[in-house]
Coordinates of C-alpha atoms in Angstrom, one line a residue:
M187 CA -61.3 -128.6 239.0
G188 CA -57.9 -128.4 240.2
S189 CA -55.5 -131.4 241.2
S190 CA -52.1 -131.5 243.3
T191 CA -50.6 -132.4 239.8
N192 CA -51.6 -129.5 238.2
S193 CA -50.2 -127.5 240.8
T194 CA -46.9 -129.1 240.7
P195 CA -44.3 -127.1 238.7
F196 CA -43.4 -128.4 235.4
W197 CA -39.9 -129.0 236.3
S198 CA -40.3 -131.3 239.5
R199 CA -42.1 -133.7 237.4
W200 CA -40.9 -137.0 236.5
W201 CA -41.4 -136.6 233.1
F202 CA -39.5 -133.0 233.0
K203 CA -36.3 -134.8 234.7
A204 CA -36.4 -138.0 232.7
G205 CA -36.3 -136.1 229.5
I206 CA -33.3 -134.1 231.0
S207 CA -31.5 -137.2 231.5
A208 CA -32.4 -138.5 228.3
A209 CA -31.6 -135.2 226.3
V210 CA -28.0 -135.3 228.2
L211 CA -27.5 -138.9 227.5
T212 CA -28.2 -138.8 223.4
I213 CA -25.7 -135.9 223.2
L214 CA -23.3 -137.6 224.7
F215 CA -24.0 -140.7 222.6
Y216 CA -23.5 -138.1 219.6
K217 CA -20.1 -136.8 221.0
V218 CA -18.7 -140.2 221.7
D219 CA -17.3 -143.0 219.9
R220 CA -20.5 -145.4 220.2
H221 CA -18.4 -148.4 218.8
E222 CA -15.7 -147.6 221.3
L223 CA -18.1 -147.3 223.9
G224 CA -20.1 -150.6 223.0
S225 CA -16.5 -152.3 223.1
A226 CA -15.4 -150.9 226.6
L227 CA -18.8 -152.3 228.2
K228 CA -18.6 -155.5 226.3
E229 CA -14.8 -156.0 227.6
V230 CA -15.4 -155.0 231.3
D231 CA -14.2 -157.5 233.9
P232 CA -17.4 -159.3 235.4
L233 CA -15.3 -160.2 238.6
W234 CA -14.3 -156.4 239.2
L235 CA -18.1 -155.7 238.2
L236 CA -19.5 -157.7 240.7
L237 CA -16.9 -156.6 243.1
A238 CA -18.3 -152.9 242.8
L239 CA -22.0 -153.8 243.3
G240 CA -21.1 -155.7 246.5
T241 CA -19.3 -152.6 247.8
Y242 CA -21.7 -150.4 246.7
L243 CA -24.4 -152.9 248.5
L244 CA -22.2 -152.7 251.6
S245 CA -21.6 -149.4 251.7
M246 CA -25.9 -149.0 251.8
V247 CA -25.7 -151.7 254.8
I248 CA -23.5 -149.0 256.8
S249 CA -25.7 -145.9 255.7
C250 CA -28.6 -147.9 257.2
V251 CA -26.5 -148.3 260.6
R252 CA -25.9 -144.3 260.6
W253 CA -29.4 -143.9 260.3
T254 CA -30.0 -146.1 263.3
M255 CA -27.6 -144.4 265.1
L256 CA -29.5 -140.9 264.2
A257 CA -33.1 -142.7 265.1
R258 CA -32.1 -144.0 268.4
P259 CA -31.6 -140.8 270.6
L260 CA -35.2 -140.0 269.4
G261 CA -36.8 -142.7 270.6
F262 CA -36.9 -145.1 267.7
Q263 CA -35.9 -148.4 269.5
Q264 CA -36.6 -150.8 266.6
P265 CA -34.4 -153.8 266.0
L266 CA -31.7 -153.3 263.4
S267 CA -33.9 -156.0 261.0
H268 CA -36.7 -153.2 260.9
F269 CA -34.2 -150.3 259.9
F270 CA -32.8 -152.6 257.6
G271 CA -35.9 -153.6 255.8
S272 CA -37.4 -149.7 255.5
Y273 CA -33.9 -148.5 254.2
F274 CA -33.8 -151.2 251.4
T275 CA -37.2 -151.3 251.0
G276 CA -37.0 -147.5 250.3
M277 CA -34.2 -148.1 247.8
Y278 CA -36.6 -150.1 245.7
M279 CA -39.3 -147.5 245.9
N280 CA -36.7 -144.7 244.3
L281 CA -36.6 -146.6 241.4
F282 CA -40.1 -145.4 241.0
G283 CA -39.5 -141.6 241.8
V284 CA -36.9 -139.1 240.1
S285 CA -35.0 -138.6 243.3
T286 CA -34.4 -140.1 246.6
V287 CA -37.4 -138.0 248.0
A288 CA -40.1 -141.4 247.6
G289 CA -37.5 -143.8 249.4
D290 CA -37.1 -141.6 252.3
I291 CA -40.6 -140.7 252.7
G292 CA -41.2 -144.6 252.4
R293 CA -38.9 -145.2 255.0
A294 CA -39.9 -142.6 257.3
L295 CA -43.6 -144.0 257.6
F296 CA -42.1 -147.5 257.8
L297 CA -40.0 -146.0 261.0
A298 CA -42.8 -144.3 262.3
G299 CA -45.0 -147.1 262.9
G300 CA -48.2 -144.8 263.1
P301 CA -49.5 -141.5 262.7
G302 CA -47.9 -139.6 265.8
R303 CA -44.4 -140.0 264.9
R304 CA -44.0 -139.2 261.5
A305 CA -42.7 -136.0 261.2
L306 CA -40.2 -136.9 263.9
A307 CA -39.4 -140.2 261.7
L308 CA -38.9 -137.7 258.4
T309 CA -36.4 -135.6 260.6
T310 CA -34.3 -138.9 261.4
V311 CA -34.1 -139.5 257.2
L312 CA -33.3 -135.3 256.7
A313 CA -30.6 -135.7 259.5
D314 CA -29.3 -139.1 257.8
R315 CA -29.3 -137.0 254.6
G316 CA -27.8 -134.0 255.8
L317 CA -25.3 -135.3 257.8
G318 CA -24.0 -137.5 254.6
F319 CA -24.2 -134.2 252.6
V320 CA -21.7 -132.7 255.1
V321 CA -18.9 -135.6 255.1
L322 CA -19.1 -135.8 251.8
V323 CA -18.4 -132.3 251.0
C324 CA -15.7 -132.3 253.3
I325 CA -14.1 -135.7 251.7
G326 CA -14.1 -134.2 248.5
A327 CA -12.8 -131.0 249.8
V328 CA -9.9 -132.4 251.5
A329 CA -8.7 -134.5 248.7
I330 CA -8.7 -131.7 246.5
I331 CA -6.7 -129.3 248.8
L332 CA -4.5 -132.3 249.7
Q333 CA -4.0 -133.2 245.7
P334 CA -2.6 -129.9 244.4
Q335 CA -1.0 -131.9 241.6
Y336 CA -4.4 -132.4 240.3
R337 CA -4.9 -128.8 238.9
M338 CA -8.5 -128.3 239.5
P339 CA -10.7 -125.3 238.0
L340 CA -10.1 -122.4 240.1
P341 CA -13.9 -121.9 241.3
L342 CA -13.9 -125.4 242.4
Y343 CA -10.7 -125.1 244.5
W344 CA -11.8 -122.2 246.4
A345 CA -15.1 -124.0 247.3
A346 CA -13.1 -126.6 248.7
W347 CA -11.9 -124.2 251.4
L348 CA -15.0 -122.0 251.7
V349 CA -18.0 -124.7 251.4
P350 CA -17.2 -127.0 254.2
P351 CA -16.9 -124.7 256.9
A352 CA -20.3 -123.0 255.6
T353 CA -22.0 -126.1 255.2
L354 CA -20.9 -127.5 259.1
L355 CA -22.0 -123.8 260.1
G356 CA -25.6 -124.4 258.9
W357 CA -25.8 -127.9 260.3
L358 CA -25.1 -126.8 263.8
F359 CA -26.8 -123.6 263.7
G360 CA -29.0 -123.0 260.8
P361 CA -32.1 -124.8 262.2
Q362 CA -32.0 -123.5 265.5
L363 CA -31.7 -119.9 264.0
A364 CA -34.7 -120.4 261.6
V365 CA -37.0 -121.5 264.3
R366 CA -36.6 -118.3 266.2
V367 CA -39.0 -116.6 264.0
L368 CA -41.7 -119.2 264.9
P369 CA -44.2 -118.7 267.7
A370 CA -43.1 -120.8 270.8
E371 CA -46.1 -122.8 270.8
N372 CA -45.3 -124.0 267.1
R373 CA -44.6 -127.6 266.7
W374 CA -41.9 -127.5 264.3
R375 CA -39.8 -125.1 266.9
R376 CA -40.9 -127.4 269.5
M377 CA -39.0 -130.3 267.4
V378 CA -35.7 -128.8 267.2
E379 CA -35.8 -127.4 270.7
V380 CA -36.8 -130.4 272.3
D381 CA -36.7 -133.3 269.8
L382 CA -33.7 -133.0 268.1
V383 CA -31.5 -131.7 271.0
P384 CA -29.0 -134.6 270.3
Y385 CA -28.0 -133.6 266.8
W386 CA -26.8 -130.3 268.0
N387 CA -25.6 -131.2 271.7
D388 CA -24.3 -134.8 271.6
V389 CA -20.6 -134.3 270.6
K390 CA -20.2 -138.3 270.7
L391 CA -23.1 -138.8 268.7
L392 CA -22.2 -136.5 265.6
V393 CA -18.6 -137.6 266.0
S394 CA -19.5 -141.2 265.8
T395 CA -21.9 -141.0 262.7
S396 CA -19.4 -138.7 261.1
L397 CA -17.2 -141.5 260.8
V398 CA -19.7 -143.9 260.1
A399 CA -20.7 -141.7 256.8
A400 CA -16.9 -141.5 256.3
V401 CA -16.9 -145.2 255.6
F402 CA -20.0 -145.3 253.8
H403 CA -18.5 -142.5 251.3
T404 CA -15.1 -144.2 251.1
L405 CA -16.9 -147.7 250.1
Q406 CA -19.1 -145.8 247.6
I407 CA -15.7 -144.3 246.0
L408 CA -14.1 -147.5 245.8
S409 CA -17.1 -149.1 244.3
Q410 CA -16.2 -146.5 241.4
Y411 CA -12.6 -147.4 241.7
F412 CA -13.4 -151.1 240.9
L413 CA -15.4 -149.9 237.9
G414 CA -12.4 -148.3 236.7
L415 CA -9.9 -151.2 237.2
G416 CA -12.7 -153.4 235.3
L417 CA -12.7 -151.0 232.6
G418 CA -8.8 -150.8 232.3
L419 CA -8.5 -147.2 233.3
N420 CA -5.2 -145.9 234.6
V421 CA -6.4 -143.7 236.8
P422 CA -4.9 -143.2 240.4
W423 CA -7.2 -144.2 243.5
A424 CA -6.8 -141.1 245.0
Y425 CA -8.4 -139.3 242.1
Y426 CA -11.3 -140.8 242.3
F427 CA -11.8 -139.2 245.8
I428 CA -11.9 -135.8 244.1
F429 CA -14.2 -136.2 241.2
V430 CA -17.0 -139.0 242.6
P431 CA -17.8 -136.5 245.7
V432 CA -18.2 -133.4 243.2
V433 CA -20.0 -135.5 240.7
N434 CA -22.4 -137.0 243.5
L435 CA -23.0 -133.6 245.0
A436 CA -24.0 -132.5 241.4
G437 CA -26.1 -135.3 240.7
M438 CA -28.1 -134.4 243.9
A439 CA -29.7 -131.5 241.9
P440 CA -33.3 -132.5 241.1
V441 CA -33.1 -132.0 237.5
T442 CA -32.3 -135.3 236.4
F443 CA -33.4 -138.6 236.9
S444 CA -31.3 -140.3 239.8
G445 CA -28.3 -138.2 238.6
I446 CA -28.4 -139.7 235.5
G447 CA -26.6 -137.4 232.8
I448 CA -24.8 -135.6 235.1
R449 CA -23.1 -138.8 236.2
E450 CA -22.0 -139.1 232.7
A451 CA -21.0 -135.8 231.8
G452 CA -19.3 -135.3 235.0
Y453 CA -17.2 -138.2 234.9
I454 CA -16.1 -137.2 231.1
F455 CA -15.1 -134.0 232.5
F456 CA -12.9 -134.8 235.1
L457 CA -11.5 -137.7 233.6
H458 CA -10.3 -136.0 230.2
R459 CA -7.8 -134.0 232.7
M460 CA -6.5 -137.4 233.5
R461 CA -6.1 -138.0 229.7
V462 CA -8.9 -140.9 229.7
D463 CA -11.1 -141.2 226.3
Q464 CA -14.4 -140.0 226.5
H465 CA -15.9 -143.3 225.6
A466 CA -14.5 -144.8 228.5
A467 CA -15.3 -142.1 231.0
M468 CA -18.8 -142.2 229.7
A469 CA -18.7 -146.2 229.8
L470 CA -17.7 -145.6 233.7
G471 CA -20.7 -143.3 234.2
L472 CA -22.9 -145.8 232.6
L473 CA -22.0 -148.8 234.5
A474 CA -22.1 -146.3 238.1
S475 CA -25.5 -145.6 236.9
A476 CA -26.3 -149.3 236.5
I477 CA -24.9 -150.4 239.9
V478 CA -27.3 -147.4 241.6
L479 CA -30.5 -149.1 239.4
A480 CA -29.4 -152.8 240.1
S481 CA -29.1 -151.8 244.2
G482 CA -32.6 -150.5 243.7
L483 CA -33.7 -154.1 242.5
V484 CA -32.1 -155.8 245.2
G485 CA -34.0 -153.3 247.6
G486 CA -37.0 -154.8 245.6
L487 CA -35.8 -158.4 246.9
V488 CA -35.9 -157.2 250.3
Y489 CA -39.4 -155.5 249.8
L490 CA -40.8 -159.0 248.4
F491 CA -39.3 -161.2 251.3
W492 CA -39.3 -158.8 254.5
S493 CA -42.3 -158.5 256.3
G494 CA -42.1 -155.6 258.1
P495 CA -44.3 -155.0 261.3
Q496 CA -47.7 -153.3 260.9
P497 CA -47.9 -150.0 262.0
Q498 CA -48.8 -149.6 265.6
A499 CA -48.7 -146.4 268.0
V500 CA -45.9 -145.8 270.0
P501 CA -46.5 -146.7 273.8
A502 CA -47.1 -143.2 275.5
E503 CA -44.8 -144.0 278.4
S504 CA -42.1 -144.6 276.0
Q505 CA -42.5 -141.2 274.1
E506 CA -42.8 -139.7 277.6
A507 CA -39.4 -141.1 278.7
S508 CA -37.8 -140.2 275.4
T509 CA -38.9 -136.6 275.5
E510 CA -38.0 -136.2 279.1
R511 CA -34.6 -137.0 278.5
R512 CA -34.3 -134.9 275.4
R513 CA -35.8 -131.8 277.6
G514 CA -33.5 -132.4 280.2
S515 CA -30.7 -132.5 277.7
A516 CA -32.0 -129.4 276.1
A517 CA -32.2 -127.3 279.7
G518 CA -28.6 -129.0 280.6

């Protein structure tokens, strides 16, 4: 008798990704001076560590605001507290998955409030992720281009020029081109052509949410800078805007547990170019991973004390009014 688990590719299962993370960390632990690594972690300034955690959590609040801004035009009018509870509960759920998929599905279900709009709610989450990806690519690319004194590998330098425009074009036109192959009555085609019109035509929405996304990523980068200060690293703050986005983008690859292993290896690679010892660079990566996990635990506290509304159907007149507004925008 078959099961969905048996049909899941082995490379997408939690044990495989956790194993990859463990294997990479084992190799790194073998290569670095473990005594020096332990000393660096013991001597980290707790005030900088707390500031890094607070900054990271603030970035999550900003990300929640961005998601709310993207969901409003699609007819989701729940109060900000509902988005906050859903978002942080999703962060907690990410602790039990190997990527952000579990948390994304969770917050989409909380937002939908019933079976009628789950696909549309999930689309707001995907749009939130997609916009964040585009802005992160642009931040890293601009930092690389404007700071030629930090000589990056040639492929990374060329990617800084080529990837951002390609990513932006994919965001603006990719889904619309993809649905052209679908039948006119297909619900996914209708969703893109009617429900998601604000994501393609509302310039004010795209600009405002992109600015919020830039604030979000800046706070996340600053949290890494604060960790570096806590470790006593002599690395210019501007250099963090190069390597943190690149490593974060690499960590999105679904091959490790929450980017653990990729993050530490990436930090060692980029900080070595600034003559930072391997043990210090790995300490920064480990602390960064600890911040991510700690934020998930904070999400657990929100999950424990937040009483979200019971799933309920969205009033038909509200759905119809929202759809008519988007249909009118599409026609215009």
